[in-house]
Coordinates of C-alpha atoms in Angstrom, one line a residue:
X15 CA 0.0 0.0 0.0
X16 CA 1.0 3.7 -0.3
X17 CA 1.1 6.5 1.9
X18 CA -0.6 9.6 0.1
X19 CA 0.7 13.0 0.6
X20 CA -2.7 14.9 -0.3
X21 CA -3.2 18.9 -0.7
X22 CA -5.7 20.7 0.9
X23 CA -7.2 22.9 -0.9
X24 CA -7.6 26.8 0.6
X25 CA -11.5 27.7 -0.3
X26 CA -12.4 31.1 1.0
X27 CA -15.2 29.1 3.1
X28 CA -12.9 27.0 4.8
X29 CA -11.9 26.7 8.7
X30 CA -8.7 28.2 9.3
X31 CA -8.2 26.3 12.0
X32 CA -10.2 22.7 11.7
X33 CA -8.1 20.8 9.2
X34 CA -5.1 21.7 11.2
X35 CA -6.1 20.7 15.0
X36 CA -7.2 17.0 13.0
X37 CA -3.7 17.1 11.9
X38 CA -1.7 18.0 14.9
X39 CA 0.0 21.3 12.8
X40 CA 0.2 24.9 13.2
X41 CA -2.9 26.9 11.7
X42 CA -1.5 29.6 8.4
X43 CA -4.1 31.3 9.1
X44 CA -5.5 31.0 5.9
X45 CA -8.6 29.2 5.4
X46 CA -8.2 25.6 4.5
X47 CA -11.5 24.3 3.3
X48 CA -10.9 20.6 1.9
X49 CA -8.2 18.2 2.0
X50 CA -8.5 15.5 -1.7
X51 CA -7.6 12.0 -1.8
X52 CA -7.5 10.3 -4.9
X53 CA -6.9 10.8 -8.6
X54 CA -8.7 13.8 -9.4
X55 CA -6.7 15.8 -12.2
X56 CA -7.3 18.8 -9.9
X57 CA -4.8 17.6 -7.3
X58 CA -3.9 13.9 -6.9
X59 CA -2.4 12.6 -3.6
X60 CA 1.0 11.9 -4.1
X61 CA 3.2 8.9 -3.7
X62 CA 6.4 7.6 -3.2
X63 CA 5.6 6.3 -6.9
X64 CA 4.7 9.1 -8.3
X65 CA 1.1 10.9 -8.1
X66 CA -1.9 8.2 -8.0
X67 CA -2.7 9.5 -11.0
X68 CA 0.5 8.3 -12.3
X69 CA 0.4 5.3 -10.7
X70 CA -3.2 4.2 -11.7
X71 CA -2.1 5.0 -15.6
X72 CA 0.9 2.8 -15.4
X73 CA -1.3 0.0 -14.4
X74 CA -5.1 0.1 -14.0
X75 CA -6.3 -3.3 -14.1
X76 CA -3.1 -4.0 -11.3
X77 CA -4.0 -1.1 -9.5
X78 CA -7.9 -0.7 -9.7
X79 CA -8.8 -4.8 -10.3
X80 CA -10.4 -6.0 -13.2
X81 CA -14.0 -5.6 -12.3
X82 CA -13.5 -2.3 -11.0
X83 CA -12.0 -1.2 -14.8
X84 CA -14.5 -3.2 -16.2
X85 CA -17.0 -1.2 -14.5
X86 CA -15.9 2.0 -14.5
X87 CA -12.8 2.4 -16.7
X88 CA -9.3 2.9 -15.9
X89 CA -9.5 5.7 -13.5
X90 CA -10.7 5.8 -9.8
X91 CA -14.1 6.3 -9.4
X92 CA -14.6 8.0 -6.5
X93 CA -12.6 11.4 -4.8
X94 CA -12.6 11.4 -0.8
X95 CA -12.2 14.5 1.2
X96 CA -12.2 16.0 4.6
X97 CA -14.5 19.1 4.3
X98 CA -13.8 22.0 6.9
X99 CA -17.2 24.3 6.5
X100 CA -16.0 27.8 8.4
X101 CA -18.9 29.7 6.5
X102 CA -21.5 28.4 4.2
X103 CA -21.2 26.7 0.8
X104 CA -22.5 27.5 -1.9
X105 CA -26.5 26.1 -2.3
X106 CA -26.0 23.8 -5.5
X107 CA -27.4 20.9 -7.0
X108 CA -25.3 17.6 -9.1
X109 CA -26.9 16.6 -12.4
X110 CA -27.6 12.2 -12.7
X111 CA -25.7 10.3 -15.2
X112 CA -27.9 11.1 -18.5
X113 CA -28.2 14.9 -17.6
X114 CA -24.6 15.5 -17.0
X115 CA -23.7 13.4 -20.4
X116 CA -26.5 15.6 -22.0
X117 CA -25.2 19.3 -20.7
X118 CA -21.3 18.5 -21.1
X119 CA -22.0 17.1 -25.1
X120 CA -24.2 20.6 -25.7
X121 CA -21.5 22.6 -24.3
X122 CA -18.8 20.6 -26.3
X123 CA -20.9 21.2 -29.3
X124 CA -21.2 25.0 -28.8
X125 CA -17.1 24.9 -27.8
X126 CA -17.7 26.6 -24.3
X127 CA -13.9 26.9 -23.1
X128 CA -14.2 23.7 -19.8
X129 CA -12.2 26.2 -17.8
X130 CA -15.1 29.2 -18.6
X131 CA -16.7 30.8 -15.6
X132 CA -20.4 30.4 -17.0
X133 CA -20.1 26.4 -17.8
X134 CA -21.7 24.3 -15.9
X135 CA -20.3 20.9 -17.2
X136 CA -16.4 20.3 -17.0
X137 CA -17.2 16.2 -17.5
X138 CA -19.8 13.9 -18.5
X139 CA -20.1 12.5 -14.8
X140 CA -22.7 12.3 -12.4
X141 CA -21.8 13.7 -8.6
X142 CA -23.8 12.2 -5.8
X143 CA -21.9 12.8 -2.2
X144 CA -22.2 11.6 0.9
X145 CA -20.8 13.3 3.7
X146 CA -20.0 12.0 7.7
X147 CA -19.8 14.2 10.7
X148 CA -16.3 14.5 12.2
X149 CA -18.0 17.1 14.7
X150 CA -21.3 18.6 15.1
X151 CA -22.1 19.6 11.4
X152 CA -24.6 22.1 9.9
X153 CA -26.2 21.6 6.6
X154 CA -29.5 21.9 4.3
X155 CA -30.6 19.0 2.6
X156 CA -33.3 19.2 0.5
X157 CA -37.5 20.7 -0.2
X158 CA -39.2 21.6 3.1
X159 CA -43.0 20.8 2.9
X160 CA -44.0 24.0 1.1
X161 CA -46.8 24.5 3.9
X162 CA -43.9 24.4 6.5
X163 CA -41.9 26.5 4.3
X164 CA -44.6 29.1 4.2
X165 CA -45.0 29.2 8.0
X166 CA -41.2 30.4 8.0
X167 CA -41.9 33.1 5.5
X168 CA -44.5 34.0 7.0
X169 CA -43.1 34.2 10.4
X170 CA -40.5 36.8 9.1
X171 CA -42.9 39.4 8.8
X172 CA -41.1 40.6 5.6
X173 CA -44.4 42.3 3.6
X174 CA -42.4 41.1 0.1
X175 CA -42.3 38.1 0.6
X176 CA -46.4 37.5 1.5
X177 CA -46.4 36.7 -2.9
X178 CA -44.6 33.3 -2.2
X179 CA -46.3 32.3 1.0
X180 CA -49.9 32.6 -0.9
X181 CA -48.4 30.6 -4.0
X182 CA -46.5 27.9 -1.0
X183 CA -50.1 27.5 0.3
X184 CA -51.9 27.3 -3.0
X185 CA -50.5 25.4 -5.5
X186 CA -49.7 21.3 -5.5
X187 CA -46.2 20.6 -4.1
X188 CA -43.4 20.4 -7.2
X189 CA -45.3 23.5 -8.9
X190 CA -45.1 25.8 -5.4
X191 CA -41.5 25.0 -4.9
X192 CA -40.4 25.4 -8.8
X193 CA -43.3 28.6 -8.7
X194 CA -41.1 30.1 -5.9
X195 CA -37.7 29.2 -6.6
X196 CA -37.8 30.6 -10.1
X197 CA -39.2 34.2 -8.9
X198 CA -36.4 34.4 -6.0
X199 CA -33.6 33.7 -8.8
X200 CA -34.8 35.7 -11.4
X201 CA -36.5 39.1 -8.9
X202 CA -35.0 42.3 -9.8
X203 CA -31.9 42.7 -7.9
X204 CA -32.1 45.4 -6.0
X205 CA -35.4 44.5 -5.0
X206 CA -34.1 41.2 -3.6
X207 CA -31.3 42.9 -1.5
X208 CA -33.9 44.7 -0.2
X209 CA -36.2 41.9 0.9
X210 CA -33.1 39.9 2.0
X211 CA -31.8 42.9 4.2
X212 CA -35.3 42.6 5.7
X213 CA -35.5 39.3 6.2
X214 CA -31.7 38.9 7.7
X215 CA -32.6 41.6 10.3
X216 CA -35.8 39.5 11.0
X217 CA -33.7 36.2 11.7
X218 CA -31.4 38.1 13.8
X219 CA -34.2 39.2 16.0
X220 CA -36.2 36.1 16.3
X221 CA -33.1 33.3 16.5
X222 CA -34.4 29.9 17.3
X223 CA -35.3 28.1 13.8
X224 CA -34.0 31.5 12.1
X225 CA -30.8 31.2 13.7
X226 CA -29.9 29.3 10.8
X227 CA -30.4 31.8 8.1
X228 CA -29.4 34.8 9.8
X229 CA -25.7 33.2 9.8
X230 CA -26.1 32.6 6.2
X231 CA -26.9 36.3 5.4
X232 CA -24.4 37.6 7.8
X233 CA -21.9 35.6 4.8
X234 CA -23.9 36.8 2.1
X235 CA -25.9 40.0 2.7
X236 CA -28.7 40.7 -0.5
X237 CA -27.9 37.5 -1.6
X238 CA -31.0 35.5 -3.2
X239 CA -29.8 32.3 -2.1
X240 CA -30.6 33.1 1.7
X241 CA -34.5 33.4 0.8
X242 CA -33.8 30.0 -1.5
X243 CA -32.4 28.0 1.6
X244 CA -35.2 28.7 3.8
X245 CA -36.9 26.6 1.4
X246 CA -34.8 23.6 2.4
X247 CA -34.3 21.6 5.5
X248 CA -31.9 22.6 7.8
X249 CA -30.2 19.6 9.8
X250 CA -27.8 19.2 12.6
X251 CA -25.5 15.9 11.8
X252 CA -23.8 14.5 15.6
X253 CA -20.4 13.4 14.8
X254 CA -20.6 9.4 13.0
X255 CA -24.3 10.6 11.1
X256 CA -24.2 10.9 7.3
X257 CA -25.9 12.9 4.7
X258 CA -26.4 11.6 1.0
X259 CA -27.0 13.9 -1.5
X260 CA -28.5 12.0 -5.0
X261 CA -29.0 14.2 -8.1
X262 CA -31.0 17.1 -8.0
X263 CA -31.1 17.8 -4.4
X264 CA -30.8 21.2 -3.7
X265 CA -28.3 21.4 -0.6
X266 CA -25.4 23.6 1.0
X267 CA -23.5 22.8 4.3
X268 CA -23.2 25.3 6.3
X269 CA -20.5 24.5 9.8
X270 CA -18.3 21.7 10.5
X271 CA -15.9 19.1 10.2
X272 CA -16.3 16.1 8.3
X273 CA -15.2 13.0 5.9
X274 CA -16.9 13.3 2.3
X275 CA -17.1 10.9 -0.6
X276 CA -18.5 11.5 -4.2
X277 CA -18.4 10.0 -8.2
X278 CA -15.4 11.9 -9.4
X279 CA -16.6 14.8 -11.2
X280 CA -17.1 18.7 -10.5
X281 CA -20.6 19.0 -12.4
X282 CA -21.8 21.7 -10.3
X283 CA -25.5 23.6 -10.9
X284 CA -25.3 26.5 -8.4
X285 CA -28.8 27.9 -6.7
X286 CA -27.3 31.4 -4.6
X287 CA -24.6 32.0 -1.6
X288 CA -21.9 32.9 -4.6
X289 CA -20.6 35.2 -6.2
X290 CA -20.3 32.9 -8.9
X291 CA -22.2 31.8 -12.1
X292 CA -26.4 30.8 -11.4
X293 CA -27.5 29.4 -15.0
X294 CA -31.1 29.5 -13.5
X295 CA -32.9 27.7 -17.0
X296 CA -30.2 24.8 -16.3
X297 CA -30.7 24.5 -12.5
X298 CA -34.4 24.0 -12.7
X299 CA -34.1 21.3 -15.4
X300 CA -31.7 19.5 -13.0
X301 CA -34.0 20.3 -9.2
X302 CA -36.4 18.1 -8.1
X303 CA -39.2 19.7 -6.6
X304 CA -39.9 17.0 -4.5
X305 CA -40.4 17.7 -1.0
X306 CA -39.1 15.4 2.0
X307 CA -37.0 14.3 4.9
X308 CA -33.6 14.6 4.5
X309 CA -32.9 11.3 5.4
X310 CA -30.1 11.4 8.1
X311 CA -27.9 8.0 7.9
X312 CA -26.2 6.1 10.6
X313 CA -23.7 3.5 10.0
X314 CA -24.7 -0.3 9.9
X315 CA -23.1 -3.1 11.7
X316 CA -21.4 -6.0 9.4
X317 CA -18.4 -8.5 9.8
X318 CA -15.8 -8.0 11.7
X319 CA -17.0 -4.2 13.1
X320 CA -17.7 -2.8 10.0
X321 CA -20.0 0.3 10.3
X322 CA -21.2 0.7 6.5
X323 CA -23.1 3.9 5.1
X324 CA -25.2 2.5 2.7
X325 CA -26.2 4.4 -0.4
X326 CA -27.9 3.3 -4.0
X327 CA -24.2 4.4 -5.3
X328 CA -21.7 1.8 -7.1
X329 CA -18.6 4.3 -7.4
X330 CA -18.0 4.8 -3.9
X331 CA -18.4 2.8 -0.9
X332 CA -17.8 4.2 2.5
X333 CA -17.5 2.4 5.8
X334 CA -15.8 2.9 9.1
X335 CA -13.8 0.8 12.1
X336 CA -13.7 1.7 15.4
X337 CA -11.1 0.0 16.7
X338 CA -10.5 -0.5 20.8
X339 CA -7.5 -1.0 23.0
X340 CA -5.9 -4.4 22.2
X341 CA -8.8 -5.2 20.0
X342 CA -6.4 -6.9 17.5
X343 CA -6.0 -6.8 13.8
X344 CA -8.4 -6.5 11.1
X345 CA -8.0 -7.7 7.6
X346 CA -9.3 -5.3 5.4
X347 CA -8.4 -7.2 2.1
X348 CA -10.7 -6.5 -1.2
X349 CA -10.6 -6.9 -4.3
X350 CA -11.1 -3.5 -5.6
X351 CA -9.2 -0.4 -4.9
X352 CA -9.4 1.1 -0.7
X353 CA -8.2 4.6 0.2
X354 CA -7.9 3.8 4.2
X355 CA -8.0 7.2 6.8
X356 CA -7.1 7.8 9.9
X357 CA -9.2 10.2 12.1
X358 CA -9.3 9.8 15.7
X359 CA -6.4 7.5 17.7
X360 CA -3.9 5.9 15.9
X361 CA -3.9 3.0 13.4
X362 CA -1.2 0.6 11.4
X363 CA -2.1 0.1 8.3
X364 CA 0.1 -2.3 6.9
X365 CA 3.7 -1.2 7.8
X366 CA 2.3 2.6 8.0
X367 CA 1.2 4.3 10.7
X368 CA -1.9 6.4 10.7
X369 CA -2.4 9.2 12.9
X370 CA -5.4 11.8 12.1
X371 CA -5.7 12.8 8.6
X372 CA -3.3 10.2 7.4
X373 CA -4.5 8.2 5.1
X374 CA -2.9 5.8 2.4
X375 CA -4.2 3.5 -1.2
X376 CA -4.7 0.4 -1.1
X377 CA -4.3 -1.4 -4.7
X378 CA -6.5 -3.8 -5.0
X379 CA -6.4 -7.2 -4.1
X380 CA -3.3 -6.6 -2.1
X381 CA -3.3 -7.3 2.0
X382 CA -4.8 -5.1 4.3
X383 CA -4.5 -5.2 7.4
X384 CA -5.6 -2.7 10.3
X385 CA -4.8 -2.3 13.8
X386 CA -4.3 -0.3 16.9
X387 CA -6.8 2.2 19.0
X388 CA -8.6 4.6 16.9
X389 CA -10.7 5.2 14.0
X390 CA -10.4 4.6 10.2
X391 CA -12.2 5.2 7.1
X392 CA -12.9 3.3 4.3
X393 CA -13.6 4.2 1.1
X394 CA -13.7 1.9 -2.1
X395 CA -16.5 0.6 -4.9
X396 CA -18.4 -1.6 -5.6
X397 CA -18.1 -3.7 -8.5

């Protein structure tokens, strides 16, 4: 197995200070908002054979199996992070397999530069996610029930925003949420700033359930994204409880520390909260106006103290072992292609040790074997 070397990645949203206390190093005092392991083009994890890029071109079927390359092609499927929220994300939705295909072979066609600031397909991949509390961790995860959503509207007291209340209360479910939705993206600006202004002093003064949003304007004042996410469900993840996020699920995390896997891609579809490109005709293709719980996941028990998230999701599988004092070793062996990180105690892996935020690949096939006091995570495919 090999140790990776990984860069983290300095996002203005990031916690300057999370990422390093996992660690055990000095803050920059620079944000640092997520740290990659993998293969992604973007920045591969680096080896002492070269980047895992590198490595995984040399040799795929060796490095990846044969069913995995058979599956998937030649390239890792999956990109594993640890995500340090210090302000909110972006709210964004992820495109499935046959939209994301569709939208990058039109933007091929019309020869939009994959580097341009207003394209919203740099690959032909879908992007589900799934991310794991490290600490408490703040997030919004899909459609409230519009009648709920209306009662926080409504509660605000903001006289501009009675239009989308009556239209939450009056039409069927997908056409309230689309209804409203489209007029907060597409209001005359100024207007918006105004209402958002409002509504932000509002929050502020009423905390409880508005606590929420008020933090979100307070990152980005007149911003029509902070009226979109009190559309959404907020949820509090403890540490060790999972979020997925499927295609077109409006979402945006908001505070905290934690482990997240996805399908490697970077097919983003961006709702507010940035100052960055909103294609608004493209995002509501891709949203589904579906109303519902956002589904918080806890791990479950299999062989030999596994704790598996389960999703619908063949590119990346993601599992953890808490291991105790004297607990002996675990064999970890598969036949496809592990990335194995450390987060809490510390952990051999093979003849490397792992402390937090360690992590290293694991070709597949080859022996892996776990032990020690502390946690690790494990991400890999199915296939």
């Amino acid at each position: 197995m090999d140790r990776l070397d990984n860069t983290v990645r300095p996002y203005a949203w990031g916690s300057p200070t999370a990422i390093p206390k996992l660690l055990g190093v000095e803050p920059t005092g620079e944000p640092q908002a997520e740290m990659w392991m993998g293969a992604h083009p973007g920045a591969p994890s680096r080896t002492a054979r070269g980047t895992l890029v590198e490595v995984i071109d040399a040799d795929p079927k060796r490095e990846l199996g044969e069913s995995a390359v058979a599956r998937f092609g030649p390239r890792l499927p999956f990109l594993l992070k640890i995500l340090a929220a210090g302000a909110p994300l972006s709210l964004q939705v992820h495109p499935d397999l046959e939209q994301a295909r569709e939208g990058y072979a039109d933007e091929e066609r019309r020869n939009i530069p994959v580097d341009a600031p207003y394209r919203n397909y740099k690959d032909a991949n879908h992007k589900p996610e799934l991310i794991c509390a490290l600490t408490e961790f703040d997030g919004l995860c899909g459609f409230r029930d519009p009648a709920r959503a209306a009662v926080l509207l409504e509660g605000l007291g903001v006289g501009s925003l009675k239009p989308y209340v009556d239209v939450l209360r009056a039409h069927p479910e997908d056409a309230a949420l689309r209804e409203v939705l489209t007029a907060v993206l597409t209001a005359d600006p100024e207007e918006m700033a105004h209402t958002v202004a409002e509504a932000a002093a509002a929050c502020d003064r009423l905390g409880g359930d508005y606590a929420p949003y008020a933090g979100i304007a307070h990152h980005y004042p007149g911003d029509p994204g902070v009226i979109a996410a009190m559309l959404l469900n907020h949820v509090r993840l403890q540490p060790g409880e999972a979020l997925f996020l499927g295609a077109g699920i409006p979402h945006a995390y908001l505070s905290g520390l934690g482990v997240e896997i996805m399908a490697n891609s970077d097919n983003v579809l961006r709702c507010g909260l940035t100052p960055k490109h909103v294609d608004v005709p493209e995002l509501l293709r891709i949203v589904r106006f579906e109303a519902g719980d956002p589904g918080v996941l806890r791990p479950e028990a299999a062989p030999d103290g596994e704790e598996v998230y389960e999703t619908p999701i063949d590119e990346f599988r993601l599992s953890r072992h808490v291991l105790p004092e004297g607990g002996g070793a675990h064999d970890l062996t598969r036949a496809t292609p592990q990335i194995l990180l450390c987060t809490a105690g510390t952990v051999r892996a093979g003849e490397h040790e792992l402390t937090p935020g360690r992590s290293v690949f694991v070709p597949a096939g080859e022996k892996a074997e776990v032990s020690g006091a502390g946690t690790v995570f494990r991400a890999t495919v199915i296939a």
